Amino acid sequence: MKKAFITGITGQDGAYLSKFLLDKGYHVIGMIRRSASSDMIGERLRYLGIIGEVELVDGDLIDLSSLVRLMSTYKPDEVYNLAAQSFVATSWQQPLLTGAVTGTGAVNMLEALRLTHPSARFYQASSSEMFGKAQAPVQNESTPFYPRSPYAAAKLYAHWMTVNYRESFDLHASSGIAFNHESPLRGVEFVTRHISDGVAKIKLGLASQLKLGNVNATRDWGHARDYVQAMWQMLQQDEPDDYVLATGRAVSVQGFAEMAFAHAGLNAADYITHDPARLRPAEVDALLGDAAKAAQQLGWRANVSVEEMAAEMVDADIARHRRKAG
Ligand code: NAP
Ligand code: G4F
């Protein structure tokens, strides 16, 4: 039985990747950090019905000793580094923490592997945020990076260190430069989930408006379930490499909100209000990815459309609020 080790297993992608790997027959080991609310941990794994099927172990990305201990104890075949302080807006409030977890944390993981278990295959969750103030209208693996937030700068450090460890130490280290991917398991602080949750509350009479910041920003939005498959496919290749993961279609925040409201039979214009507090110190105006390399070399493509995903998210949030109301 193959062993996969996942950091960030309690997050959106960690949950979907766990499900994907369990279905393939893997033994899935997930690292969780210590919390005073341990009974609340694993909500997403519970939602997918797999909390009892994964092995959860203690560790923290900023504690190299914990990573060394875990790598030498478990010796996994594949390591997926998904853990991060992943919310861009928070990265201006906590730039050092973001650098320590999202940037240096990835290097801690690479070091732990180099020192104790260099034969493992490694996946780094790189981000389209690294393109930032995009230097080309459509971004691929050759597009220059221009990070626009502490989060993006931290991801860029982690990304180049993944390349560096591959080239310096011959690690089988790959990265997915993933464009935004969402789902009903997305954190509610991210805009798509903020929208689907807001639409659900309005539909059920629990709220009367939806506050948004910059509705003109555009993103290339796919479904997380599709993206975790590409992570696995990268680690099955003979040679490690970096791949853009994207749908090839951009939709604005306003456009996504209109889809979500329309699915609930509501008119977006009646409910959206502007909240300047939600604007960012520096914005990433537009991202649109070209995943031709992943299509050619991995045979991967995003299958779920943004319309299907918005509908799934709104339905899930309506069901969730109904359940809460008893
Ligand atoms: P997410 O839902 O925010 O999950 C982040 C995970 O990191 C959580 O499990 C969190 O644990 C864990 N974590 C945070 N700090 C940690 C630490 N110090 N030590 C160990 N674990 C820690 O993120 P996601 O959407 O699943 O994304 C997965 C990865 O892909 C992230 O690295 C993200 O930056 C990157 N990415 C995401 C997207 C996207 O659109 N979703 C696109 C490009 C790249 P707790 O539950 O304890 O907080
Ligand atoms: O949903 P967001 O917070 O995602 P963002 O900043 O694009 O980052 C996500 O995708 C990255 C991949 O490109 C990941 F690396 C990262 O970890 C994360 O998963 O914001 C999307 C856009 C932004 O332009 C933001 O300014 O939506 C705009 N926006 C407008 N109103 C809002 C809101 N964002 C949030 N979170 N909340 C709002 O009310």
Tab-separated table of C-alpha atoms and ligand atoms in Angstrom:
chain	number	residue	atom	x	y	z
A	1	MET	CA	0.000	0.000	0.000
A	2	LYS	CA	1.431	3.399	-1.012
A	3	LYS	CA	1.771	6.033	1.714
A	4	ALA	CA	0.903	9.693	1.110
A	5	PHE	CA	1.694	12.439	3.609
A	6	ILE	CA	-0.370	15.633	3.405
A	7	THR	CA	0.280	18.938	5.152
A	8	GLY	CA	-2.846	21.102	5.212
A	9	ILE	CA	-5.108	18.045	5.347
A	10	THR	CA	-7.788	20.004	7.245
A	11	GLY	CA	-8.088	22.573	4.419
A	12	GLN	CA	-10.188	22.467	1.261
A	13	ASP	CA	-7.625	20.784	-0.996
A	14	GLY	CA	-6.361	18.495	1.765
A	15	ALA	CA	-9.836	17.060	2.202
A	16	TYR	CA	-10.438	16.461	-1.524
A	17	LEU	CA	-6.927	15.085	-2.049
A	18	SER	CA	-7.390	12.676	0.872
A	19	LYS	CA	-10.612	11.383	-0.652
A	20	PHE	CA	-8.945	11.012	-4.058
A	21	LEU	CA	-5.956	9.111	-2.629
A	22	LEU	CA	-8.080	6.878	-0.367
A	23	ASP	CA	-10.132	5.898	-3.418
A	24	LYS	CA	-6.858	4.917	-5.100
A	25	GLY	CA	-5.977	2.655	-2.153
A	26	TYR	CA	-3.371	4.885	-0.455
A	27	HIS	CA	-2.655	5.001	3.252
A	28	VAL	CA	-3.183	8.730	3.902
A	29	ILE	CA	-1.296	10.419	6.745
A	30	GLY	CA	-2.272	14.015	7.474
A	31	MET	CA	-0.400	16.492	9.615
A	32	ILE	CA	-2.477	18.662	11.933
A	33	ARG	CA	-1.290	21.436	14.216
A	34	ARG	CA	-2.113	21.573	17.877
A	35	SER	CA	-5.369	23.357	18.673
A	36	ALA	CA	-7.212	24.081	21.898
A	37	SER	CA	-10.382	23.230	19.966
A	38	SER	CA	-9.335	19.734	18.933
A	39	ASP	CA	-12.954	18.545	18.801
A	40	MET	CA	-13.566	21.006	15.925
A	41	ILE	CA	-10.670	19.763	13.776
A	42	GLY	CA	-11.439	17.844	10.617
A	43	GLU	CA	-14.802	19.376	9.664
A	44	ARG	CA	-14.093	19.016	5.932
A	45	LEU	CA	-12.868	15.428	6.283
A	46	ARG	CA	-16.072	14.719	8.214
A	47	TYR	CA	-18.143	16.383	5.460
A	48	LEU	CA	-16.613	13.961	2.934
A	49	GLY	CA	-17.143	11.021	5.321
A	50	ILE	CA	-13.446	10.104	5.540
A	51	ILE	CA	-12.328	11.362	8.965
A	52	GLY	CA	-11.994	7.780	10.220
A	53	GLU	CA	-10.021	6.641	7.184
A	54	VAL	CA	-7.026	8.972	7.426
A	55	GLU	CA	-4.252	8.851	10.037
A	56	LEU	CA	-3.859	12.264	11.687
A	57	VAL	CA	-0.477	13.095	13.215
A	58	ASP	CA	0.794	16.159	15.120
A	59	GLY	CA	3.201	18.627	13.574
A	60	ASP	CA	3.613	22.160	12.364
A	61	LEU	CA	5.190	23.540	9.204
A	62	ILE	CA	7.166	26.099	11.206
A	63	ASP	CA	8.643	23.406	13.467
A	64	LEU	CA	11.354	21.701	11.422
A	65	SER	CA	11.952	19.133	14.165
A	66	SER	CA	8.370	17.887	13.886
A	67	LEU	CA	8.765	17.459	10.122
A	68	VAL	CA	12.062	15.595	10.496
A	69	ARG	CA	10.463	13.308	13.097
A	70	LEU	CA	7.439	12.626	10.866
A	71	MET	CA	9.452	11.982	7.698
A	72	SER	CA	11.827	9.581	9.432
A	73	THR	CA	8.977	7.786	11.183
A	74	TYR	CA	6.538	7.403	8.287
A	75	LYS	CA	8.821	7.462	5.205
A	76	PRO	CA	5.937	8.287	2.836
A	77	ASP	CA	6.144	7.614	-0.900
A	78	GLU	CA	4.540	10.982	-1.707
A	79	VAL	CA	4.444	14.267	0.202
A	80	TYR	CA	1.889	16.947	-0.658
A	81	ASN	CA	2.704	20.316	0.902
A	82	LEU	CA	-0.678	22.063	0.972
A	83	ALA	CA	-0.350	23.847	4.323
A	84	ALA	CA	-0.166	27.635	4.210
A	85	GLN	CA	-1.557	30.868	5.558
A	86	SER	CA	-3.532	30.981	2.338
A	87	PHE	CA	-5.778	34.039	2.648
A	88	VAL	CA	-4.250	36.904	0.661
A	89	ALA	CA	-6.013	39.698	2.589
A	90	THR	CA	-4.671	38.424	5.930
A	91	SER	CA	-1.131	38.413	4.585
A	92	TRP	CA	-0.935	42.235	4.892
A	93	GLN	CA	-2.019	41.996	8.540
A	94	GLN	CA	0.365	39.122	9.336
A	95	PRO	CA	3.212	39.355	6.814
A	96	LEU	CA	5.834	37.690	9.008
A	97	LEU	CA	3.608	34.774	9.982
A	98	THR	CA	2.705	34.367	6.308
A	99	GLY	CA	6.384	34.377	5.353
A	100	ALA	CA	7.213	31.849	8.082
A	101	VAL	CA	4.423	29.385	7.198
A	102	THR	CA	3.790	29.859	3.488
A	103	GLY	CA	7.409	30.542	2.509
A	104	THR	CA	9.909	29.162	5.024
A	105	GLY	CA	7.484	26.393	6.037
A	106	ALA	CA	7.765	24.864	2.564
A	107	VAL	CA	11.549	24.991	2.818
A	108	ASN	CA	11.351	23.265	6.214
A	109	MET	CA	9.466	20.455	4.487
A	110	LEU	CA	12.057	20.263	1.692
A	111	GLU	CA	14.871	20.224	4.272
A	112	ALA	CA	13.198	17.464	6.275
A	113	LEU	CA	12.998	15.397	3.094
A	114	ARG	CA	16.556	16.136	2.002
A	115	LEU	CA	17.931	15.215	5.431
A	116	THR	CA	15.879	12.128	6.214
A	117	HIS	CA	13.945	10.796	3.234
A	118	PRO	CA	15.139	12.168	-0.135
A	119	SER	CA	13.513	9.408	-2.204
A	120	ALA	CA	9.991	10.725	-1.506
A	121	ARG	CA	8.138	12.541	-4.282
A	122	PHE	CA	7.170	16.081	-3.312
A	123	TYR	CA	4.342	18.391	-4.430
A	124	GLN	CA	4.417	22.109	-3.663
A	125	ALA	CA	1.161	24.090	-3.820
A	126	SER	CA	2.351	27.108	-5.810
A	127	SER	CA	-0.117	29.797	-6.782
A	128	SER	CA	-1.252	31.925	-9.700
A	129	GLU	CA	-1.025	34.828	-7.205
A	130	MET	CA	2.702	34.770	-8.044
A	131	PHE	CA	1.777	36.271	-11.453
A	132	GLY	CA	0.162	39.149	-9.542
A	133	LYS	CA	0.343	42.243	-11.720
A	134	ALA	CA	0.249	39.943	-14.691
A	135	GLN	CA	2.909	40.510	-17.347
A	136	ALA	CA	0.890	38.757	-20.058
A	137	PRO	CA	-2.888	38.584	-20.613
A	138	VAL	CA	-2.790	34.766	-20.395
A	139	GLN	CA	-0.274	33.218	-17.998
A	140	ASN	CA	1.685	29.997	-18.469
A	141	GLU	CA	4.857	28.434	-17.031
A	142	SER	CA	7.049	30.966	-18.905
A	143	THR	CA	5.243	34.117	-17.788
A	144	PRO	CA	7.384	36.291	-15.459
A	145	PHE	CA	6.160	36.582	-11.865
A	146	TYR	CA	5.176	39.878	-10.198
A	147	PRO	CA	3.883	39.157	-6.674
A	148	ARG	CA	1.492	41.782	-5.260
A	149	SER	CA	1.028	40.648	-1.645
A	150	PRO	CA	3.093	39.207	1.210
A	151	TYR	CA	1.307	35.920	0.488
A	152	ALA	CA	2.409	35.930	-3.157
A	153	ALA	CA	5.992	36.858	-2.232
A	154	ALA	CA	6.082	33.985	0.286
A	155	LYS	CA	4.683	31.543	-2.302
A	156	LEU	CA	7.296	32.707	-4.806
A	157	TYR	CA	10.115	31.931	-2.336
A	158	ALA	CA	8.638	28.474	-1.723
A	159	HIS	CA	8.218	27.947	-5.460
A	160	TRP	CA	11.815	28.813	-6.356
A	161	MET	CA	13.143	26.758	-3.448
A	162	THR	CA	11.208	23.772	-4.816
A	163	VAL	CA	12.898	24.317	-8.192
A	164	ASN	CA	16.230	24.826	-6.425
A	165	TYR	CA	15.987	21.611	-4.381
A	166	ARG	CA	15.069	19.704	-7.530
A	167	GLU	CA	18.094	21.077	-9.370
A	168	SER	CA	20.546	21.030	-6.443
A	169	PHE	CA	19.698	17.790	-4.667
A	170	ASP	CA	17.881	15.822	-7.347
A	171	LEU	CA	14.660	15.640	-5.304
A	172	HIS	CA	11.551	14.566	-7.219
A	173	ALA	CA	9.960	17.942	-6.414
A	174	SER	CA	7.141	19.355	-8.547
A	175	SER	CA	4.873	22.329	-8.214
A	176	GLY	CA	1.375	23.102	-9.416
A	177	ILE	CA	0.937	26.792	-10.217
A	178	ALA	CA	-2.735	26.543	-9.428
A	179	PHE	CA	-5.288	29.175	-10.356
A	180	ASN	CA	-8.220	29.731	-8.000
A	181	HIS	CA	-10.158	26.586	-7.226
A	182	GLU	CA	-13.257	26.499	-5.119
A	183	SER	CA	-15.945	24.152	-3.801
A	184	PRO	CA	-18.499	23.862	-0.998
A	185	LEU	CA	-15.457	23.196	1.234
A	186	ARG	CA	-13.850	26.574	0.453
A	187	GLY	CA	-13.196	28.764	3.511
A	188	VAL	CA	-15.979	31.308	3.944
A	189	GLU	CA	-13.475	34.204	3.888
A	190	PHE	CA	-12.744	33.644	0.172
A	191	VAL	CA	-14.987	35.534	-2.220
A	192	THR	CA	-16.797	32.658	-3.957
A	193	ARG	CA	-17.820	31.045	-0.665
A	194	HIS	CA	-18.614	34.459	0.841
A	195	ILE	CA	-20.974	34.893	-2.113
A	196	SER	CA	-22.571	31.421	-2.019
A	197	ASP	CA	-23.031	31.660	1.745
A	198	GLY	CA	-24.493	35.180	1.419
A	199	VAL	CA	-26.869	34.110	-1.349
A	200	ALA	CA	-28.041	31.160	0.760
A	201	LYS	CA	-28.706	33.409	3.765
A	202	ILE	CA	-30.648	35.908	1.618
A	203	LYS	CA	-32.643	33.084	0.028
A	204	LEU	CA	-33.601	31.763	3.474
A	205	GLY	CA	-34.421	35.222	4.856
A	206	LEU	CA	-31.397	35.243	7.196
A	207	ALA	CA	-29.734	38.290	5.560
A	208	SER	CA	-30.782	41.176	3.341
A	209	GLN	CA	-27.554	42.230	1.596
A	210	LEU	CA	-24.176	40.957	0.421
A	211	LYS	CA	-21.142	43.186	1.002
A	212	LEU	CA	-18.349	42.949	-1.569
A	213	GLY	CA	-15.103	44.797	-2.300
A	214	ASN	CA	-13.635	44.998	-5.814
A	215	VAL	CA	-16.234	43.269	-7.997
A	216	ASN	CA	-14.265	44.000	-11.192
A	217	ALA	CA	-11.385	41.662	-10.354
A	218	THR	CA	-11.376	38.612	-12.621
A	219	ARG	CA	-10.179	35.115	-11.798
A	220	ASP	CA	-9.844	31.772	-13.556
A	221	TRP	CA	-12.080	29.678	-11.301
A	222	GLY	CA	-12.091	25.867	-11.298
A	223	HIS	CA	-13.289	23.126	-8.942
A	224	ALA	CA	-10.903	21.837	-6.244
A	225	ARG	CA	-11.869	18.216	-6.998
A	226	ASP	CA	-10.358	18.549	-10.481
A	227	TYR	CA	-7.190	20.211	-9.207
A	228	VAL	CA	-6.221	17.575	-6.635
A	229	GLN	CA	-6.183	14.990	-9.403
A	230	ALA	CA	-3.470	16.982	-11.212
A	231	MET	CA	-1.374	17.088	-8.014
A	232	TRP	CA	-1.326	13.303	-7.927
A	233	GLN	CA	-0.686	13.013	-11.677
A	234	MET	CA	2.424	15.206	-11.350
A	235	LEU	CA	3.917	12.846	-8.797
A	236	GLN	CA	3.339	9.849	-11.087
A	237	GLN	CA	5.623	11.329	-13.803
A	238	ASP	CA	9.154	9.974	-14.260
A	239	GLU	CA	10.523	13.527	-14.121
A	240	PRO	CA	9.465	16.296	-11.711
A	241	ASP	CA	8.336	19.590	-13.213
A	242	ASP	CA	6.135	22.671	-12.757
A	243	TYR	CA	2.677	22.961	-14.264
A	244	VAL	CA	0.036	25.676	-14.547
A	245	LEU	CA	-3.404	24.373	-13.514
A	246	ALA	CA	-6.272	26.465	-14.844
A	247	THR	CA	-9.552	26.326	-16.744
A	248	GLY	CA	-8.663	28.922	-19.416
A	249	ARG	CA	-11.727	31.038	-18.672
A	250	ALA	CA	-11.892	34.227	-16.593
A	251	VAL	CA	-15.007	35.520	-14.809
A	252	SER	CA	-15.294	38.659	-12.676
A	253	VAL	CA	-16.369	38.668	-9.032
A	254	GLN	CA	-19.524	40.442	-10.214
A	255	GLY	CA	-20.064	37.700	-12.826
A	256	PHE	CA	-19.679	34.941	-10.241
A	257	ALA	CA	-22.132	36.723	-7.929
A	258	GLU	CA	-24.676	37.037	-10.741
A	259	MET	CA	-24.405	33.297	-11.442
A	260	ALA	CA	-24.909	32.461	-7.767
A	261	PHE	CA	-27.884	34.794	-7.292
A	262	ALA	CA	-29.489	33.627	-10.541
A	263	HIS	CA	-29.191	29.983	-9.437
A	264	ALA	CA	-31.200	30.890	-6.316
A	265	GLY	CA	-33.796	32.734	-8.425
A	266	LEU	CA	-32.642	36.158	-7.155
A	267	ASN	CA	-31.444	39.331	-8.885
A	268	ALA	CA	-27.870	40.206	-7.779
A	269	ALA	CA	-28.370	43.972	-8.230
A	270	ASP	CA	-31.049	43.998	-5.520
A	271	TYR	CA	-28.638	42.740	-2.829
A	272	ILE	CA	-24.973	43.628	-3.554
A	273	THR	CA	-23.537	46.584	-1.635
A	274	HIS	CA	-20.017	48.002	-1.841
A	275	ASP	CA	-17.790	47.680	1.226
A	276	PRO	CA	-14.561	49.724	0.922
A	277	ALA	CA	-13.108	47.860	3.936
A	278	ARG	CA	-12.879	44.816	1.664
A	279	LEU	CA	-10.505	46.506	-0.796
A	280	ARG	CA	-6.852	45.407	-0.641
A	281	PRO	CA	-3.705	47.578	-0.377
A	282	ALA	CA	-2.640	46.195	-3.785
A	283	GLU	CA	-4.990	44.289	-6.051
A	284	VAL	CA	-4.472	41.476	-8.525
A	285	ASP	CA	-6.833	42.706	-11.217
A	286	ALA	CA	-6.954	39.796	-13.628
A	287	LEU	CA	-5.705	36.221	-13.799
A	288	LEU	CA	-6.246	33.784	-16.653
A	289	GLY	CA	-4.271	30.587	-17.053
A	290	ASP	CA	-3.105	28.465	-19.953
A	291	ALA	CA	-2.862	24.828	-18.820
A	292	ALA	CA	-1.721	23.435	-22.195
A	293	LYS	CA	1.406	21.861	-20.655
A	294	ALA	CA	-0.631	19.966	-18.048
A	295	ALA	CA	-3.007	18.851	-20.803
A	296	GLN	CA	-0.195	17.610	-23.048
A	297	GLN	CA	2.081	16.019	-20.455
A	298	LEU	CA	-0.367	14.868	-17.787
A	299	GLY	CA	-3.539	14.473	-19.834
A	300	TRP	CA	-5.213	16.760	-17.279
A	301	ARG	CA	-8.020	19.223	-17.824
A	302	ALA	CA	-10.512	20.998	-15.601
A	303	ASN	CA	-13.947	19.447	-16.078
A	304	VAL	CA	-16.342	21.436	-13.889
A	305	SER	CA	-17.585	24.766	-15.283
A	306	VAL	CA	-17.806	27.843	-13.097
A	307	GLU	CA	-21.599	27.852	-13.522
A	308	GLU	CA	-21.868	24.246	-12.276
A	309	MET	CA	-19.587	25.056	-9.374
A	310	ALA	CA	-21.488	28.200	-8.335
A	311	ALA	CA	-24.723	26.183	-8.370
A	312	GLU	CA	-23.180	23.365	-6.287
A	313	MET	CA	-21.850	25.871	-3.748
A	314	VAL	CA	-25.150	27.734	-3.381
A	315	ASP	CA	-27.096	24.454	-2.988
A	316	ALA	CA	-24.615	23.230	-0.361
A	317	ASP	CA	-24.860	26.480	1.623
A	318	ILE	CA	-28.647	26.477	1.518
A	319	ALA	CA	-28.632	22.888	2.801
A	320	ARG	CA	-26.075	23.796	5.482
A	321	HIS	CA	-28.136	26.742	6.784
A	322	ARG	CA	-31.328	24.643	6.740
A	323	ARG	CA	-29.565	21.954	8.791
A	324	LYS	CA	-28.311	24.585	11.267
A	325	ALA	CA	-31.803	25.988	11.667
A	326	GLY	CA	-32.923	22.462	12.583
B	1	NAP	P1	-6.848	26.229	3.091
B	1	NAP	O1	-8.215	25.657	2.991
B	1	NAP	O2	-6.655	27.596	3.638
B	1	NAP	O3	-5.981	25.208	3.981
B	1	NAP	C1	-4.734	25.567	4.517
B	1	NAP	C2	-4.237	24.425	5.401
B	1	NAP	O4	-2.960	24.790	5.946
B	1	NAP	C3	-5.140	24.097	6.608
B	1	NAP	O5	-5.196	22.696	6.752
B	1	NAP	C4	-4.368	24.711	7.781
B	1	NAP	O6	-4.619	24.084	9.023
B	1	NAP	C5	-2.938	24.428	7.335
B	1	NAP	N1	-1.944	25.220	8.057
B	1	NAP	C6	-1.892	26.567	8.206
B	1	NAP	N2	-0.813	26.910	8.932
B	1	NAP	C7	-0.158	25.746	9.258
B	1	NAP	C8	1.011	25.446	9.974
B	1	NAP	N3	1.761	26.398	10.549
B	1	NAP	N4	1.388	24.153	10.084
B	1	NAP	C9	0.646	23.170	9.519
B	1	NAP	N5	-0.492	23.391	8.833
B	1	NAP	C10	-0.888	24.664	8.692
B	1	NAP	O7	-6.120	26.195	1.678
B	1	NAP	P2	-6.556	25.419	0.326
B	1	NAP	O8	-7.503	26.277	-0.430
B	1	NAP	O9	-6.881	24.018	0.652
B	1	NAP	O10	-5.185	25.484	-0.483
B	1	NAP	C11	-4.198	24.483	-0.314
B	1	NAP	C12	-2.840	25.058	-0.702
B	1	NAP	O11	-2.883	25.478	-2.060
B	1	NAP	C13	-2.409	26.288	0.085
B	1	NAP	O12	-1.014	26.226	0.209
B	1	NAP	C14	-2.795	27.445	-0.796
B	1	NAP	O13	-1.989	28.585	-0.520
B	1	NAP	C15	-2.517	26.855	-2.157
B	1	NAP	N6	-3.304	27.389	-3.270
B	1	NAP	C16	-4.663	27.391	-3.184
B	1	NAP	C17	-5.406	27.835	-4.256
B	1	NAP	C18	-6.913	27.851	-4.204
B	1	NAP	O14	-7.513	28.511	-5.060
B	1	NAP	N7	-7.541	27.138	-3.269
B	1	NAP	C19	-4.765	28.271	-5.422
B	1	NAP	C20	-3.367	28.242	-5.463
B	1	NAP	C21	-2.642	27.773	-4.394
B	1	NAP	P3	-5.735	24.614	10.059
B	1	NAP	O15	-7.009	23.904	9.671
B	1	NAP	O16	-5.193	24.198	11.361
B	1	NAP	O17	-5.855	26.109	9.885
B	2	G4F	O1	-11.382	34.822	-3.103
B	2	G4F	P1	-10.192	35.662	-2.883
B	2	G4F	O2	-9.904	36.065	-1.481
B	2	G4F	O3	-8.980	34.880	-3.551
B	2	G4F	P2	-7.539	35.351	-4.086
B	2	G4F	O4	-7.074	36.577	-3.425
B	2	G4F	O5	-7.601	35.345	-5.572
B	2	G4F	O6	-6.610	34.156	-3.561
B	2	G4F	C1	-6.998	32.788	-3.683
B	2	G4F	O7	-6.539	32.277	-4.904
B	2	G4F	C2	-5.102	32.223	-5.025
B	2	G4F	C3	-4.797	31.654	-6.411
B	2	G4F	O8	-4.745	32.710	-7.344
B	2	G4F	C4	-4.547	31.359	-3.922
B	2	G4F	F1	-3.192	31.273	-4.060
B	2	G4F	C5	-4.905	31.940	-2.581
B	2	G4F	O9	-4.435	31.073	-1.555
B	2	G4F	C6	-6.423	32.018	-2.501
B	2	G4F	O10	-6.929	30.699	-2.504
B	2	G4F	O11	-10.322	37.012	-3.736
B	2	G4F	C7	-10.574	36.978	-5.120
B	2	G4F	C8	-10.850	38.400	-5.615
B	2	G4F	C9	-9.829	39.450	-5.151
B	2	G4F	O12	-9.523	40.267	-6.252
B	2	G4F	C10	-10.567	40.268	-4.101
B	2	G4F	O13	-10.148	41.626	-4.001
B	2	G4F	O14	-12.108	38.831	-5.073
B	2	G4F	C11	-11.991	40.184	-4.649
B	2	G4F	N1	-13.040	40.433	-3.665
B	2	G4F	C12	-14.061	41.335	-3.827
B	2	G4F	N2	-14.848	41.321	-2.756
B	2	G4F	C13	-13.188	39.853	-2.470
B	2	G4F	C14	-14.338	40.417	-1.897
B	2	G4F	N3	-12.458	38.900	-1.859
B	2	G4F	C15	-12.884	38.467	-0.631
B	2	G4F	N4	-12.190	37.490	-0.036
B	2	G4F	N5	-14.002	39.005	-0.020
B	2	G4F	C16	-14.764	39.981	-0.602
B	2	G4F	O15	-15.754	40.439	-0.042
